[in-house]
PDB file of C-alpha atoms in Angstrom:
ATOM      1  CA  ARG A   1      -5.936  15.943  -7.779  1.00  0.00           C
ATOM      2  CA  GLY A   2      -2.852  17.119  -9.613  1.00  0.00           C
ATOM      3  CA  THR A   3      -0.773  16.098 -12.607  1.00  0.00           C
ATOM      4  CA  LEU A   4       1.543  13.193 -13.325  1.00  0.00           C
ATOM      5  CA  GLU A   5       4.490  13.620 -15.659  1.00  0.00           C
ATOM      6  CA  THR A   6       6.517  10.668 -16.926  1.00  0.00           C
ATOM      7  CA  SER A   7       9.290  10.291 -19.470  1.00  0.00           C
ATOM      8  CA  GLY A   8       8.410   8.870 -22.863  1.00  0.00           C
ATOM      9  CA  GLY A   9       9.825   5.422 -22.121  1.00  0.00           C
ATOM     10  CA  VAL A  10       7.743   4.764 -19.022  1.00  0.00           C
ATOM     11  CA  LYS A  11       4.894   2.266 -19.422  1.00  0.00           C
ATOM     12  CA  ILE A  12       2.796   2.125 -16.260  1.00  0.00           C
ATOM     13  CA  GLY A  13       0.646  -0.750 -15.074  1.00  0.00           C
ATOM     14  CA  PHE A  14      -1.849   0.095 -12.307  1.00  0.00           C
ATOM     15  CA  PHE A  15      -2.738  -2.721  -9.923  1.00  0.00           C
ATOM     16  CA  ASP A  16      -6.009  -1.517  -8.404  1.00  0.00           C
ATOM     17  CA  GLN A  17      -7.938  -3.252  -5.626  1.00  0.00           C
ATOM     18  CA  GLU A  18     -10.835  -4.085  -7.970  1.00  0.00           C
ATOM     19  CA  HIS A  19      -8.539  -5.574 -10.678  1.00  0.00           C
ATOM     20  CA  ALA A  20     -10.424  -3.752 -13.407  1.00  0.00           C
ATOM     21  CA  GLY A  21      -7.938  -4.921 -16.057  1.00  0.00           C
ATOM     22  CA  LEU A  22      -9.200  -8.505 -15.944  1.00  0.00           C
ATOM     23  CA  GLN A  23     -11.758  -9.629 -18.534  1.00  0.00           C
ATOM     24  CA  PRO A  24     -14.618 -11.411 -16.666  1.00  0.00           C
ATOM     25  CA  GLY A  25     -15.774 -13.568 -19.581  1.00  0.00           C
ATOM     26  CA  ARG A  26     -12.398 -15.120 -20.359  1.00  0.00           C
ATOM     27  CA  THR A  27     -10.850 -18.279 -18.990  1.00  0.00           C
ATOM     28  CA  LEU A  28      -7.514 -17.883 -17.216  1.00  0.00           C
ATOM     29  CA  ILE A  29      -5.595 -19.497 -20.039  1.00  0.00           C
ATOM     30  CA  ASP A  30      -7.268 -17.171 -22.554  1.00  0.00           C
ATOM     31  CA  GLU A  31      -6.298 -14.170 -20.405  1.00  0.00           C
ATOM     32  CA  VAL A  32      -2.669 -15.270 -20.487  1.00  0.00           C
ATOM     33  CA  ARG A  33      -2.585 -16.047 -24.214  1.00  0.00           C
ATOM     34  CA  ALA A  34      -4.302 -12.756 -25.039  1.00  0.00           C
ATOM     35  CA  MET A  35      -1.333 -10.973 -23.454  1.00  0.00           C
ATOM     36  CA  LYS A  36       1.441 -12.940 -25.135  1.00  0.00           C
ATOM     37  CA  ARG A  37       1.678 -15.499 -27.939  1.00  0.00           C
ATOM     38  CA  MET A  38       2.452 -18.882 -26.359  1.00  0.00           C
ATOM     39  CA  GLY A  39       1.351 -22.487 -26.520  1.00  0.00           C
ATOM     40  CA  GLU A  40      -1.077 -24.105 -24.090  1.00  0.00           C
ATOM     41  CA  GLU A  41       1.671 -25.942 -22.207  1.00  0.00           C
ATOM     42  CA  GLU A  42       3.683 -22.764 -21.635  1.00  0.00           C
ATOM     43  CA  ALA A  43       0.574 -20.850 -20.572  1.00  0.00           C
ATOM     44  CA  ARG A  44      -0.430 -23.575 -18.098  1.00  0.00           C
ATOM     45  CA  GLY A  45       3.101 -23.646 -16.707  1.00  0.00           C
ATOM     46  CA  LEU A  46       2.943 -19.899 -16.105  1.00  0.00           C
ATOM     47  CA  LEU A  47      -0.451 -20.228 -14.435  1.00  0.00           C
ATOM     48  CA  GLY A  48       0.959 -22.978 -12.233  1.00  0.00           C
ATOM     49  CA  ARG A  49       3.670 -20.669 -10.913  1.00  0.00           C
ATOM     50  CA  PHE A  50       0.853 -18.424  -9.690  1.00  0.00           C
ATOM     51  CA  LEU A  51      -0.901 -21.365  -7.978  1.00  0.00           C
ATOM     52  CA  PHE A  52      -3.471 -22.010 -10.727  1.00  0.00           C
ATOM     53  CA  LYS A  53      -3.082 -25.758 -11.107  1.00  0.00           C
ATOM     54  CA  GLY A  54      -4.636 -28.268 -13.521  1.00  0.00           C
ATOM     55  CA  ASP A  55      -8.196 -27.469 -14.546  1.00  0.00           C
ATOM     56  CA  ASP A  56      -7.935 -24.029 -12.895  1.00  0.00           C
ATOM     57  CA  ALA A  57      -6.594 -22.908 -16.271  1.00  0.00           C
ATOM     58  CA  PHE A  58     -10.102 -23.193 -17.705  1.00  0.00           C
ATOM     59  CA  LYS A  59     -11.849 -21.425 -14.855  1.00  0.00           C
ATOM     60  CA  SER A  60     -13.661 -18.205 -15.763  1.00  0.00           C
ATOM     61  CA  VAL A  61     -12.136 -14.969 -14.454  1.00  0.00           C
ATOM     62  CA  GLU A  62     -15.492 -13.913 -13.016  1.00  0.00           C
ATOM     63  CA  LYS A  63     -15.502 -17.023 -10.798  1.00  0.00           C
ATOM     64  CA  LEU A  64     -12.219 -16.112  -9.071  1.00  0.00           C
ATOM     65  CA  SER A  65     -12.021 -15.068  -5.435  1.00  0.00           C
ATOM     66  CA  GLY A  66     -10.498 -11.739  -4.450  1.00  0.00           C
ATOM     67  CA  GLY A  67      -7.116 -13.322  -3.731  1.00  0.00           C
ATOM     68  CA  GLU A  68      -7.169 -15.289  -6.994  1.00  0.00           C
ATOM     69  CA  LYS A  69      -7.936 -12.129  -8.944  1.00  0.00           C
ATOM     70  CA  ALA A  70      -4.963 -10.420  -7.307  1.00  0.00           C
ATOM     71  CA  ARG A  71      -2.661 -13.243  -8.377  1.00  0.00           C
ATOM     72  CA  MET A  72      -4.083 -13.267 -11.898  1.00  0.00           C
ATOM     73  CA  ALA A  73      -3.750  -9.495 -12.283  1.00  0.00           C
ATOM     74  CA  LEU A  74      -0.124  -9.617 -11.181  1.00  0.00           C
ATOM     75  CA  LEU A  75       0.588 -12.508 -13.536  1.00  0.00           C
ATOM     76  CA  LYS A  76      -0.617 -10.364 -16.449  1.00  0.00           C
ATOM     77  CA  PHE A  77       1.713  -7.544 -15.428  1.00  0.00           C
ATOM     78  CA  THR A  78       4.736  -9.855 -15.344  1.00  0.00           C
ATOM     79  CA  ILE A  79       4.254 -10.828 -18.999  1.00  0.00           C
ATOM     80  CA  GLY A  80       3.059  -7.434 -20.254  1.00  0.00           C
ATOM     81  CA  ASP A  81       5.129  -4.586 -21.651  1.00  0.00           C
ATOM     82  CA  THR A  82       5.048  -2.381 -18.541  1.00  0.00           C
ATOM     83  CA  ASN A  83       8.269  -1.215 -16.912  1.00  0.00           C
ATOM     84  CA  MET A  84       6.648   0.401 -13.884  1.00  0.00           C
ATOM     85  CA  LEU A  85       3.982  -1.035 -11.582  1.00  0.00           C
ATOM     86  CA  VAL A  86       1.814   1.050  -9.263  1.00  0.00           C
ATOM     87  CA  LEU A  87       0.312  -1.279  -6.661  1.00  0.00           C
ATOM     88  CA  ASP A  88      -2.589  -0.333  -4.393  1.00  0.00           C
ATOM     89  CA  GLU A  89      -2.703  -2.705  -1.386  1.00  0.00           C
ATOM     90  CA  PRO A  90      -1.699  -5.777  -3.449  1.00  0.00           C
ATOM     91  CA  THR A  91      -1.830  -8.215  -0.509  1.00  0.00           C
ATOM     92  CA  ASN A  92      -5.474  -7.533   0.398  1.00  0.00           C
ATOM     93  CA  HIS A  93      -7.500 -10.799   0.451  1.00  0.00           C
ATOM     94  CA  LEU A  94      -4.372 -12.953   0.054  1.00  0.00           C
ATOM     95  CA  ASP A  95      -3.578 -16.048   2.118  1.00  0.00           C
ATOM     96  CA  LEU A  96       0.049 -16.681   3.100  1.00  0.00           C
ATOM     97  CA  ALA A  97       0.792 -18.907   0.089  1.00  0.00           C
ATOM     98  CA  SER A  98      -0.600 -16.332  -2.345  1.00  0.00           C
ATOM     99  CA  GLN A  99       1.273 -13.512  -0.627  1.00  0.00           C
ATOM    100  CA  LYS A 100       4.527 -15.421  -1.061  1.00  0.00           C
ATOM    101  CA  VAL A 101       3.819 -15.792  -4.787  1.00  0.00           C
ATOM    102  CA  VAL A 102       3.166 -12.048  -5.087  1.00  0.00           C
ATOM    103  CA  GLU A 103       6.349 -11.208  -3.163  1.00  0.00           C
ATOM    104  CA  GLU A 104       8.461 -13.420  -5.426  1.00  0.00           C
ATOM    105  CA  ALA A 105       6.854 -12.046  -8.605  1.00  0.00           C
ATOM    106  CA  ILE A 106       7.494  -8.443  -7.581  1.00  0.00           C
ATOM    107  CA  SER A 107      11.068  -9.222  -6.514  1.00  0.00           C
ATOM    108  CA  LYS A 108      11.741 -10.676  -9.979  1.00  0.00           C
ATOM    109  CA  TYR A 109       9.954  -7.892 -11.861  1.00  0.00           C
ATOM    110  CA  ASP A 110      12.388  -6.130 -14.195  1.00  0.00           C
ATOM    111  CA  GLY A 111      11.206  -2.592 -13.605  1.00  0.00           C
ATOM    112  CA  THR A 112      10.228  -0.049 -10.988  1.00  0.00           C
ATOM    113  CA  VAL A 113       7.531  -0.797  -8.407  1.00  0.00           C
ATOM    114  CA  LEU A 114       5.634   1.879  -6.492  1.00  0.00           C
ATOM    115  CA  VAL A 115       3.521   0.250  -3.783  1.00  0.00           C
ATOM    116  CA  VAL A 116       1.111   1.502  -1.115  1.00  0.00           C
ATOM    117  CA  SER A 117       0.596  -1.058   1.640  1.00  0.00           C
ATOM    118  CA  HIS A 118      -0.189  -1.387   5.339  1.00  0.00           C
ATOM    119  CA  ASP A 119       1.465  -4.825   5.392  1.00  0.00           C
ATOM    120  CA  ARG A 120       4.849  -4.314   7.073  1.00  0.00           C
ATOM    121  CA  HIS A 121       6.059  -7.846   6.360  1.00  0.00           C
ATOM    122  CA  PHE A 122       5.275  -7.397   2.671  1.00  0.00           C
ATOM    123  CA  LEU A 123       7.083  -4.043   2.554  1.00  0.00           C
ATOM    124  CA  ASP A 124      10.150  -5.547   4.217  1.00  0.00           C
ATOM    125  CA  ALA A 125      10.157  -8.336   1.608  1.00  0.00           C
ATOM    126  CA  VAL A 126       9.857  -6.273  -1.589  1.00  0.00           C
ATOM    127  CA  VAL A 127      10.967  -2.634  -1.225  1.00  0.00           C
ATOM    128  CA  ASN A 128      14.362  -0.931  -0.996  1.00  0.00           C
ATOM    129  CA  LYS A 129      13.186   2.671  -0.572  1.00  0.00           C
ATOM    130  CA  ILE A 130      10.440   4.235   1.525  1.00  0.00           C
ATOM    131  CA  ALA A 131       8.619   7.470   0.644  1.00  0.00           C
ATOM    132  CA  VAL A 132       7.405   9.281   3.761  1.00  0.00           C
ATOM    133  CA  VAL A 133       4.779  12.016   3.543  1.00  0.00           C
ATOM    134  CA  ALA A 134       4.965  14.441   6.473  1.00  0.00           C
ATOM    135  CA  ASN A 135       4.743  18.169   7.054  1.00  0.00           C
ATOM    136  CA  ARG A 136       3.510  18.713   3.483  1.00  0.00           C
ATOM    137  CA  LYS A 137       6.707  17.218   2.081  1.00  0.00           C
ATOM    138  CA  VAL A 138       7.838  13.872   0.672  1.00  0.00           C
ATOM    139  CA  GLY A 139      11.082  12.326   1.913  1.00  0.00           C
ATOM    140  CA  ILE A 140      12.758   9.335   0.228  1.00  0.00           C
ATOM    141  CA  PHE A 141      14.755   7.074   2.548  1.00  0.00           C
ATOM    142  CA  PRO A 142      16.829   3.956   1.748  1.00  0.00           C
ATOM    143  CA  GLY A 143      15.925   0.500   3.041  1.00  0.00           C
ATOM    144  CA  ASN A 144      12.782  -1.488   3.707  1.00  0.00           C
ATOM    145  CA  PHE A 145      10.161  -0.495   6.258  1.00  0.00           C
ATOM    146  CA  SER A 146      11.911  -1.912   9.340  1.00  0.00           C
ATOM    147  CA  GLU A 147      15.272  -0.432   8.336  1.00  0.00           C
ATOM    148  CA  THR A 148      13.912   3.008   7.469  1.00  0.00           C
ATOM    149  CA  ARG A 149      11.857   3.566  10.611  1.00  0.00           C
ATOM    150  CA  THR A 150      15.033   3.490  12.761  1.00  0.00           C
ATOM    151  CA  LEU A 151      16.924   6.149  10.785  1.00  0.00           C
ATOM    152  CA  THR A 152      17.814   9.303  12.696  1.00  0.00           C
ATOM    153  CA  ASN A 153      17.213  11.538   9.676  1.00  0.00           C
ATOM    154  CA  LEU A 154      13.731  10.043   9.267  1.00  0.00           C
ATOM    155  CA  ASN A 155      12.845  11.039  12.823  1.00  0.00           C
ATOM    156  CA  GLU A 156      14.177  14.512  12.125  1.00  0.00           C
ATOM    157  CA  PHE A 157      12.088  14.694   8.926  1.00  0.00           C
ATOM    158  CA  MET A 158       8.932  13.524  10.690  1.00  0.00           C
ATOM    159  CA  GLY A 159       9.426  16.098  13.424  1.00  0.00           C
ATOM    160  CA  ALA A 160      10.224  18.989  11.093  1.00  0.00           C
ATOM    161  CA  GLY A 161       9.027  22.328  12.423  1.00  0.00           C
ATOM    162  CA  ASP A 162       8.699  23.701  15.935  1.00  0.00           C
ATOM    163  CA  ALA A 163       6.818  21.792  18.592  1.00  0.00           C
ATOM    164  CA  LYS A 164       3.481  23.356  19.507  1.00  0.00           C
ATOM    165  CA  ARG A 165       1.528  23.295  22.771  1.00  0.00           C
ATOM    166  CA  PHE A 166      -2.228  22.786  22.706  1.00  0.00           C
ATOM    167  CA  ALA A 167      -4.760  23.202  25.484  1.00  0.00           C
ATOM    168  CA  VAL A 168      -7.628  20.708  25.737  1.00  0.00           C
ATOM    169  CA  ARG A 169     -10.929  22.641  25.846  1.00  0.00           C
ATOM    170  CA  LYS A 170     -13.231  19.610  25.744  1.00  0.00           C
ATOM    171  CA  SER A 171     -12.421  16.085  26.898  1.00  0.00           C
ATOM    172  CA  PHE A 172     -12.005  13.461  24.140  1.00  0.00           C
ATOM    173  CA  HIS A 173     -10.772   9.898  23.780  1.00  0.00           C
ATOM    174  CA  ASP A 174      -8.231   8.563  21.284  1.00  0.00           C
ATOM    175  CA  PHE A 175      -9.570   5.062  20.647  1.00  0.00           C
ATOM    176  CA  ASP A 176      -6.607   4.024  18.474  1.00  0.00           C
ATOM    177  CA  GLN A 177      -4.174   4.660  21.328  1.00  0.00           C
ATOM    178  CA  ASP A 178      -6.762   4.063  24.091  1.00  0.00           C
ATOM    179  CA  ARG A 179      -5.827   7.372  25.685  1.00  0.00           C
ATOM    180  CA  HIS A 180      -8.125   9.947  27.263  1.00  0.00           C
ATOM    181  CA  TYR A 181      -7.502  13.708  27.160  1.00  0.00           C
ATOM    182  CA  THR A 182      -9.258  15.822  29.791  1.00  0.00           C
ATOM    183  CA  ASN A 183     -10.342  19.467  29.735  1.00  0.00           C
ATOM    184  CA  GLY A 184      -7.404  21.520  31.001  1.00  0.00           C
ATOM    185  CA  ASP A 185      -4.677  19.137  29.813  1.00  0.00           C
ATOM    186  CA  THR A 186      -1.740  20.476  27.800  1.00  0.00           C
ATOM    187  CA  ILE A 187      -0.590  18.461  24.786  1.00  0.00           C
ATOM    188  CA  LEU A 188       2.837  18.966  23.183  1.00  0.00           C
ATOM    189  CA  VAL A 189       2.634  18.202  19.440  1.00  0.00           C
ATOM    190  CA  THR A 190       6.143  17.746  18.027  1.00  0.00           C
ATOM    191  CA  GLY A 191       5.284  16.728  14.461  1.00  0.00           C
ATOM    192  CA  GLY A 192       6.854  13.314  14.977  1.00  0.00           C
ATOM    193  CA  GLU A 193       3.622  11.626  16.021  1.00  0.00           C
ATOM    194  CA  THR A 194       2.344   8.612  14.121  1.00  0.00           C
ATOM    195  CA  GLN A 195      -0.534   8.998  11.674  1.00  0.00           C
ATOM    196  CA  THR A 196      -2.886   7.218  14.099  1.00  0.00           C
ATOM    197  CA  THR A 197      -2.048   9.841  16.726  1.00  0.00           C
ATOM    198  CA  LYS A 198      -2.272  12.786  14.352  1.00  0.00           C
ATOM    199  CA  ARG A 199      -5.742  11.785  13.174  1.00  0.00           C
ATOM    200  CA  PRO A 200      -7.619  12.416  16.469  1.00  0.00           C
ATOM    201  CA  PHE A 201      -5.569  15.576  17.037  1.00  0.00           C
ATOM    202  CA  ARG A 202      -6.679  16.981  13.672  1.00  0.00           C
ATOM    203  CA  LEU A 203     -10.283  16.089  14.468  1.00  0.00           C
ATOM    204  CA  ALA A 204     -10.045  17.687  17.933  1.00  0.00           C
ATOM    205  CA  ILE A 205      -8.605  20.904  16.478  1.00  0.00           C
ATOM    206  CA  GLU A 206     -11.285  21.075  13.761  1.00  0.00           C
ATOM    207  CA  ARG A 207     -14.046  20.657  16.357  1.00  0.00           C
ATOM    208  CA  GLY A 208     -12.536  23.076  18.848  1.00  0.00           C
ATOM    209  CA  TRP A 209     -11.761  20.423  21.456  1.00  0.00           C
ATOM    210  CA  MET A 210      -8.123  21.581  21.597  1.00  0.00           C
ATOM    211  CA  GLU A 211      -6.502  24.855  20.582  1.00  0.00           C
ATOM    212  CA  GLN A 212      -2.954  26.105  20.300  1.00  0.00           C
ATOM    213  CA  LYS A 213      -1.567  28.004  23.262  1.00  0.00           C
ATOM    214  CA  GLU A 214       0.241  31.318  22.785  1.00  0.00           C
TER     215      GLU A 214
END
């Protein structure tokens, strides 16, 4: 929940995982030509750059696979009038060839891209800033994912606040890290833990399995 404020010149395109902006009853070539006036040859050439070859141009949108829909949705953004893209896991369902097409299209996009992704290779290929959410704050750091994660000031930001000691009151297992915590253990929480580590800690605190020591 919350509010979003943008300046008057910002035109946002939202790339959602369901690709709701596609029109199921249209053919691919009709989808393209509905966005921008162009001849059939130009439209088919554009479709070809997104791996829709030959008779694929006359395929119905509703017949596309998940990866094909992702490519088609991104194609529409590249020829639309948006100047900012918000992308929610754009590489889901994509094979390597399709992912490369998406990476190239985003790299050539003449606007701002805000992307949420768990794909580290994709982030390294397309982004030049990383937004990190930690300790109820947002920090913006320069570089792609691999470059940003090594920054000293990022580690300081992630570990903001005083370290806290917790006592384990009931044994539990962290399956993500394959680590077992036993009743009586003391855990030092610095704030710099990864999200996969923080998740079981939050659950353990909520359920009373661990509590902060004085």
